[in-house]
Coordinates of C-alpha atoms and ligand atoms in Angstrom, one line a residue:
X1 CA 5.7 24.0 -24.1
X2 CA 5.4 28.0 -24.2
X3 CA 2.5 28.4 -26.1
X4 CA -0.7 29.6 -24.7
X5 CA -4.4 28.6 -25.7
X6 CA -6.0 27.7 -27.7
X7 CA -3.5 24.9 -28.1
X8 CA -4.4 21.9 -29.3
X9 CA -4.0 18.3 -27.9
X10 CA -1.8 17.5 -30.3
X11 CA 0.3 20.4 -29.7
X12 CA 0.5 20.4 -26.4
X13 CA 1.0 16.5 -26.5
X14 CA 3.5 17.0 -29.3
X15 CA 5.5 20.1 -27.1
X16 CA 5.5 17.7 -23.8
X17 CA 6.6 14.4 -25.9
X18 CA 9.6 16.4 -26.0
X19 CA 10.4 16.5 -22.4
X20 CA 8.7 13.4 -20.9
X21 CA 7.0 9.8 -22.0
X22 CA 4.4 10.0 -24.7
X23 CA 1.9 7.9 -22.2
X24 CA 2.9 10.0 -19.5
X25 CA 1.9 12.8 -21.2
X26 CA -1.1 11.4 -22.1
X27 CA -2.3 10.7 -18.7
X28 CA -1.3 14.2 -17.5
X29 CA -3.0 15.7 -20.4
X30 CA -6.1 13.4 -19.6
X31 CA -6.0 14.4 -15.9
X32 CA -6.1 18.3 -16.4
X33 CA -8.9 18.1 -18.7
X34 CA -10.5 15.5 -16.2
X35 CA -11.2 12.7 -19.4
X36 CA -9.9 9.7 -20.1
X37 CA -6.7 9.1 -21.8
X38 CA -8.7 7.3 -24.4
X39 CA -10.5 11.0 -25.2
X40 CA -7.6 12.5 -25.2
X41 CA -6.3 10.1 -28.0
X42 CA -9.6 10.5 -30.1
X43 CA -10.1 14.0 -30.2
X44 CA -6.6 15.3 -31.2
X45 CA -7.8 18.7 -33.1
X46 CA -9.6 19.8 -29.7
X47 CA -8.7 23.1 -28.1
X48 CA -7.4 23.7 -24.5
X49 CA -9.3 26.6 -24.1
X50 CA -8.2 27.7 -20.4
X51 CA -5.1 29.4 -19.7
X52 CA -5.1 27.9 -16.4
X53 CA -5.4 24.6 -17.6
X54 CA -2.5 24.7 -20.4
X55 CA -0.1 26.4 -17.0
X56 CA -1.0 23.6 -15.2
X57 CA 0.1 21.0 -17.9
X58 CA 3.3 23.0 -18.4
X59 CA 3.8 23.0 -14.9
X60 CA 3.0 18.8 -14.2
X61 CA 5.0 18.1 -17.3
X62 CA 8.0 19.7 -15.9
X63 CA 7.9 18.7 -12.7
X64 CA 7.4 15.1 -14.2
X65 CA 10.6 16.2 -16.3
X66 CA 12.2 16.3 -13.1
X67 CA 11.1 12.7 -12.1
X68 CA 8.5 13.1 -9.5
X69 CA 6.3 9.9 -9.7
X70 CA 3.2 10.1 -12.0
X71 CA 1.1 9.0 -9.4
X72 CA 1.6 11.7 -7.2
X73 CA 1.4 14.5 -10.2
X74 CA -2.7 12.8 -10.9
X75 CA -2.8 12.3 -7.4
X76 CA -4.4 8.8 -8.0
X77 CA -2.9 5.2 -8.4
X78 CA -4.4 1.6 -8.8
X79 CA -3.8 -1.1 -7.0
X80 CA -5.7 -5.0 -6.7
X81 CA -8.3 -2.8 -8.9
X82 CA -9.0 -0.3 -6.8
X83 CA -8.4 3.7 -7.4
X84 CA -6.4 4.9 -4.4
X85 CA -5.5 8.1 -3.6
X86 CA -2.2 8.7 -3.1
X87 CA -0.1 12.4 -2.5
X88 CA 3.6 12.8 -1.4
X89 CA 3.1 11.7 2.4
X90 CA 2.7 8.1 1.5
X91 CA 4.5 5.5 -0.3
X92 CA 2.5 5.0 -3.8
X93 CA 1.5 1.6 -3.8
X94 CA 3.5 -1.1 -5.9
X95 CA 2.2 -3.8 -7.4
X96 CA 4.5 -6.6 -5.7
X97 CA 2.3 -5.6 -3.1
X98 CA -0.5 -7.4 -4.4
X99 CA 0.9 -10.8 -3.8
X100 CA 0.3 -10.1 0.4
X101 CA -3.4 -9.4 -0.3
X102 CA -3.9 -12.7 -2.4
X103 CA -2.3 -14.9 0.4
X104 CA -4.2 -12.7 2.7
X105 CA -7.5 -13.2 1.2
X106 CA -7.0 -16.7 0.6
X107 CA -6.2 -17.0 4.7
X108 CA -9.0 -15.5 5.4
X109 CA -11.4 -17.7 3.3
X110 CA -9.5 -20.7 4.6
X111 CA -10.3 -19.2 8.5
X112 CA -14.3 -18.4 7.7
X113 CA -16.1 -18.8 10.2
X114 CA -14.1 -17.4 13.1
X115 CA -13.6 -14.4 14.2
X116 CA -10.5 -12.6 12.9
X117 CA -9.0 -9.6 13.6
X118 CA -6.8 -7.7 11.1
X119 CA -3.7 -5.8 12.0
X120 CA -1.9 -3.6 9.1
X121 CA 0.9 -1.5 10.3
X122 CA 2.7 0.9 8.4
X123 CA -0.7 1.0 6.6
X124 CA 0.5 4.3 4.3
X125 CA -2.2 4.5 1.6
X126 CA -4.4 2.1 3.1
X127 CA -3.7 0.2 -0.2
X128 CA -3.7 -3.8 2.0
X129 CA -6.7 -3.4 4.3
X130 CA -9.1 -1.5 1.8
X131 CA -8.1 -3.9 -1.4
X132 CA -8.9 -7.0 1.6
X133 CA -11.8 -5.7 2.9
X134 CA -13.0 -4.6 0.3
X135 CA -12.9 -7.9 -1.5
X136 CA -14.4 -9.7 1.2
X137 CA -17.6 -7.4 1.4
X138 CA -18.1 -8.2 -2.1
X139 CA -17.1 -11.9 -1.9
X140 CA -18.3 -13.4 1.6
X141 CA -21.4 -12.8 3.3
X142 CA -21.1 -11.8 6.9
X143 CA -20.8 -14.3 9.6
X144 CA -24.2 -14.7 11.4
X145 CA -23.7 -17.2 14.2
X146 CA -24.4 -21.0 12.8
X147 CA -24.1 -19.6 9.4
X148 CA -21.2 -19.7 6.9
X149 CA -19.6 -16.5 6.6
X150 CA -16.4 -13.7 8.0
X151 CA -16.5 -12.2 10.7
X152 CA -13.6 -9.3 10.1
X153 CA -12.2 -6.6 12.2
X154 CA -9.7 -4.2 10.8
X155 CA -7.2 -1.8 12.3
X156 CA -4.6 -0.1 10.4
X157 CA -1.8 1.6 12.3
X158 CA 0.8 4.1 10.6
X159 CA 3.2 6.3 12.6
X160 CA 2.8 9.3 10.0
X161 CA -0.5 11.3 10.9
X162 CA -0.6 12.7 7.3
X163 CA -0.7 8.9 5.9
X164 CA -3.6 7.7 8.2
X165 CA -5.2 10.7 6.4
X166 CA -5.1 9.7 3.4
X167 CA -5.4 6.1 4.7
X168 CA -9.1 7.3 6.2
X169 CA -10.0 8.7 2.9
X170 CA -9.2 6.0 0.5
X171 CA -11.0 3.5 3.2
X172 CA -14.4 5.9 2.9
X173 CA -13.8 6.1 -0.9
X174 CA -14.2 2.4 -0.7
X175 CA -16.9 2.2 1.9
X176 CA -15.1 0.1 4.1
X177 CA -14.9 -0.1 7.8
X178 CA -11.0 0.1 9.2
X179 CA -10.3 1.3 12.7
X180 CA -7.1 4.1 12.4
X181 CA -4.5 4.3 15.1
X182 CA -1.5 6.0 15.0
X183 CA 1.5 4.8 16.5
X184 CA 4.4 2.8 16.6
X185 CA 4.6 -0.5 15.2
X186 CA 2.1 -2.7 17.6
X187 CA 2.4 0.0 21.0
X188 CA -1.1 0.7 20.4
X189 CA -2.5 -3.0 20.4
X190 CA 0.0 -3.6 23.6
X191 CA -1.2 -0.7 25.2
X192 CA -4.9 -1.3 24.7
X193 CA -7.4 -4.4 25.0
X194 CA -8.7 -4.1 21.2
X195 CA -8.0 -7.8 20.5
X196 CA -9.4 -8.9 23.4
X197 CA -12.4 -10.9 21.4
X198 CA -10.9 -12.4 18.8
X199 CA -9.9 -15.7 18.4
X200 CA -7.5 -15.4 15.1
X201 CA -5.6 -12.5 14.1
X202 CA -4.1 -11.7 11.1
X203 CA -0.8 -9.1 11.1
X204 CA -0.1 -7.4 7.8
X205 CA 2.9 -5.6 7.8
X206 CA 4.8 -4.2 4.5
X207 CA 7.0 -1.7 6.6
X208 CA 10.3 0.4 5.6
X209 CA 13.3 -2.5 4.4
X210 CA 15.3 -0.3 2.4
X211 CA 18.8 -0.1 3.2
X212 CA 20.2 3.6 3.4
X213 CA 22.5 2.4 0.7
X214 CA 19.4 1.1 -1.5
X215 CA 17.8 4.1 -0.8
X216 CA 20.5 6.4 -2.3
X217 CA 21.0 4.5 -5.1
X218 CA 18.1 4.5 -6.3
X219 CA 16.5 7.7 -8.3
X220 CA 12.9 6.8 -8.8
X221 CA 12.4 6.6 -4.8
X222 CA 13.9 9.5 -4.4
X223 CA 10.6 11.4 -4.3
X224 CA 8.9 9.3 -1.7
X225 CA 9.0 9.6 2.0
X226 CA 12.0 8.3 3.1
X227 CA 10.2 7.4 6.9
X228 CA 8.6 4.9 4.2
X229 CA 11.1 3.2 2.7
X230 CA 13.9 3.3 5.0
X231 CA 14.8 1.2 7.9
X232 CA 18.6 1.0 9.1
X233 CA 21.7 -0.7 7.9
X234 CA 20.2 -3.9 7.1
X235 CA 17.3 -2.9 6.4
X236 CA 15.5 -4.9 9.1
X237 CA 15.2 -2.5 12.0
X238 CA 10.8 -2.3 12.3
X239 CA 10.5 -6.0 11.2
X240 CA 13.0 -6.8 14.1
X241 CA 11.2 -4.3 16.7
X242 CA 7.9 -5.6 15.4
X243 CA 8.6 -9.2 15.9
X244 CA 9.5 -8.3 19.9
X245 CA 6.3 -6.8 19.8
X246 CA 4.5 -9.6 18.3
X247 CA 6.4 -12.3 21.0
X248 CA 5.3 -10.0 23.7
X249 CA 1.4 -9.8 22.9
X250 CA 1.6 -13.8 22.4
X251 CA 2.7 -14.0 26.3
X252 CA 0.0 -12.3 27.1
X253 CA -3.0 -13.7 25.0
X254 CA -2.6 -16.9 23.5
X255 CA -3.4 -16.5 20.4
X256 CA -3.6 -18.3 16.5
X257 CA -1.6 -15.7 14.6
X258 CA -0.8 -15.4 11.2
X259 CA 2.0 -12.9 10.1
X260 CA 2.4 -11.6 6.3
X261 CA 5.7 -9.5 5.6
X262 CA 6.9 -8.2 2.6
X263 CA 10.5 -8.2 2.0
X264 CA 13.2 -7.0 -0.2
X265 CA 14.0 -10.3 -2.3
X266 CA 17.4 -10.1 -0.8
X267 CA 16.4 -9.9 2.5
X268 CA 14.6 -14.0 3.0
X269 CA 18.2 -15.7 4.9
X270 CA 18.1 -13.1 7.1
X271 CA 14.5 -12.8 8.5
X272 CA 14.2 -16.3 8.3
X273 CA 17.3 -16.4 11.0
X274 CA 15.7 -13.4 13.0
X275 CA 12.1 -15.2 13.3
X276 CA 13.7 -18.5 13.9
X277 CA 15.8 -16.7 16.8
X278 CA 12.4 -14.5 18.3
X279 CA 9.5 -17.2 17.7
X280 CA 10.9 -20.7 17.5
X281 CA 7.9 -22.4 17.6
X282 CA 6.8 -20.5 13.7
X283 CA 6.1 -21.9 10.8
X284 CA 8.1 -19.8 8.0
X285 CA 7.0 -19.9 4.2
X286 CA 8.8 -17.5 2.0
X287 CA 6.2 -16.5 -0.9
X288 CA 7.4 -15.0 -4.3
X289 CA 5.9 -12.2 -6.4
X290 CA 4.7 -12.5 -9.6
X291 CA 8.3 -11.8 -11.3
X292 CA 9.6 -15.2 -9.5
X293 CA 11.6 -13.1 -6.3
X294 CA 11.3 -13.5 -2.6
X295 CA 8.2 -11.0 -1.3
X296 CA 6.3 -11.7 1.3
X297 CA 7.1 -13.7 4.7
X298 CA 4.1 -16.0 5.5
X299 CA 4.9 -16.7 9.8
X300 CA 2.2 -18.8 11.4
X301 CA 1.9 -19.3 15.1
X302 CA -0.3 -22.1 16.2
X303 CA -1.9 -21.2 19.5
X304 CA -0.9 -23.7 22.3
Ligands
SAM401 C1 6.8 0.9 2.9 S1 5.5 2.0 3.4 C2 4.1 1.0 3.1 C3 2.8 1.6 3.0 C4 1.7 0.6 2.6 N1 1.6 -0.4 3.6 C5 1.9 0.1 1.2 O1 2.1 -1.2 1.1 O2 1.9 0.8 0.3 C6 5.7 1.9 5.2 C7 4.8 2.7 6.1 O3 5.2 2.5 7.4 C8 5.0 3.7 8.2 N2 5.9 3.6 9.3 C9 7.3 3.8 9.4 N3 7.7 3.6 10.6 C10 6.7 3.3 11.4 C11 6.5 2.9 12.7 N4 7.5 2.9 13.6 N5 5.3 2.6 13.2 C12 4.2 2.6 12.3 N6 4.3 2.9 11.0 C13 5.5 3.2 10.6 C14 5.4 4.8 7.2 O4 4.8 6.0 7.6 C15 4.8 4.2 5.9 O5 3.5 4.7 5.7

């Protein structure tokens, strides 16, 4: 890819098909010239008439050459049909991850009618509360006293001030209303009264639950923030702090909790043994993902 304009979109999709996948050069190509890939795909024998635009294709295509995620060279990824926006400070959101909002939404159709609060920590992208709330402003009408409906409350905590960034944007690219709070794990819901009114809550939580060894040998992570991804040698470390935290706010409201984790498949004896050991009193379901593997923790708490 050393030729300069015009070039056509066959050349310059020919030139990069040499260094990276045809679809990903597609989808670059697509991206530069701000069209869809389907455009590009039609109109072969068009010219890239700006110089700036063919050095900026030369330049995503090698950097992609050199493995960094697609998602962050476009700056965009899907996820439960949404367009998120997603840049190197967050984890780009996975698809398993879709399996946590389903349960989640079905939870919350199950609880209508109540008021329910929404916890997300580690939000990152935003990717759980938006896709939620989002689908409940366009599936469920609002709770209005006797009549049927949701009444939800959303906070989304991250520890990373340059993810509850990009959290805030994606949630006003989606109109919907989250509350940000950065902190640690729950220390800003123990710390504060924000839960005060609510007579359910609902804690989503897909937090670091790599091991340091997973991490390393792993290539195509290697790109994304390792404050994401990684948490200790057994890769338990926030889910174990969390759950303290979680014990703690239930001895001082009483509350009916619901608790969604997502988990490396590996991973379910273990936190099953750690929530047994913290909350004795929880129900455990372990949820699989659409590929058939152990994903998300389901813990409910039924309020004395
Ligand atoms: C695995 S990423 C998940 C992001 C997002 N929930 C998703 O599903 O794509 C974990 C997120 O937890 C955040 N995080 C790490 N340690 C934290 C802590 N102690 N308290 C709050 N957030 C934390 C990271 O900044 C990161 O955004």
């Amino acid at each position: 890819l050393n030729s300069m304009p015009p070039l056509t979109i066959q050349q310059a999709l020919l030139q990069a098909k040499q260094k990276i996948d045809a679809l990903d050069a597609e989808l670059l190509l697509a991206h530069i010239l701000k069209k869809p890939r389907e455009w590009v795909l039609v109109h072969p024998e068009a010219r890239v008439h700006k110089v700036y635009k063919v050095k900026k294709f030369i330049k995503l295509v090698n950097q992609r050459a050199k493995g960094v995620p697609l998602a962050y060279l476009t700056g965009h990824k899907e996820f439960f049909g949404l367009d998120f926006e997603v840049n190197k400070n967050v984890l780009i959101p996975r698809p398993e991850t879709e399996r946590m909002v389903e349960l989640v939404i079905e939870e919350i159709k199950r609880l209508k009618d109540q008021k329910i609060t929404m916890l997300d920590v580690g939000t990152g992208s935003g990717c759980i509360p938006v896709a939620i709330v989002n689908h409940i402003r366009h599936n469920f009408s609002p709770y209005q006293g006797e009549r049927e409906g949701v009444c939800l409350k959303t906070i989304a905590i991250d520890i990373s001030k340059k993810a509850l960034t990009v959290a805030r944007r994606n949630a006003r690219k989606h109109k919907v209303e989250i509350k940000f709070l950065r902190g640690d794990l729950l220390s800003p819901i123990l710390k504060s009264c924000v839960i005060h009114h609510t007579s359910s809550l609902i804690i989503t939580a897909n937090l670091p639950y790599l091991t340091n060894k997973q991490f390393n040998s792993s290539p195509s992570i290697q790109h994304e923030p390792k404050l994401a991804l990684v948490a200790g040698r057994d890769g338990l470390r926030y889910y174990r702090i969390l759950l303290k935290q979680i014990r703690k706010l239930l001895e001082i409201k009483n509350l009916k909790l619901e608790i969604f984790l997502e988990i490396d498949p590996s991973q379910s004896p273990h936190i099953t043994k750690l929530i047994k050991s913290l909350l004795p009193n929880a129900k455990i379901e372990i949820k699989k993902d659409l590929t058939g593997l152990d994903r998300v923790v389901r813990i409910t708490n039924y309020a004395a």
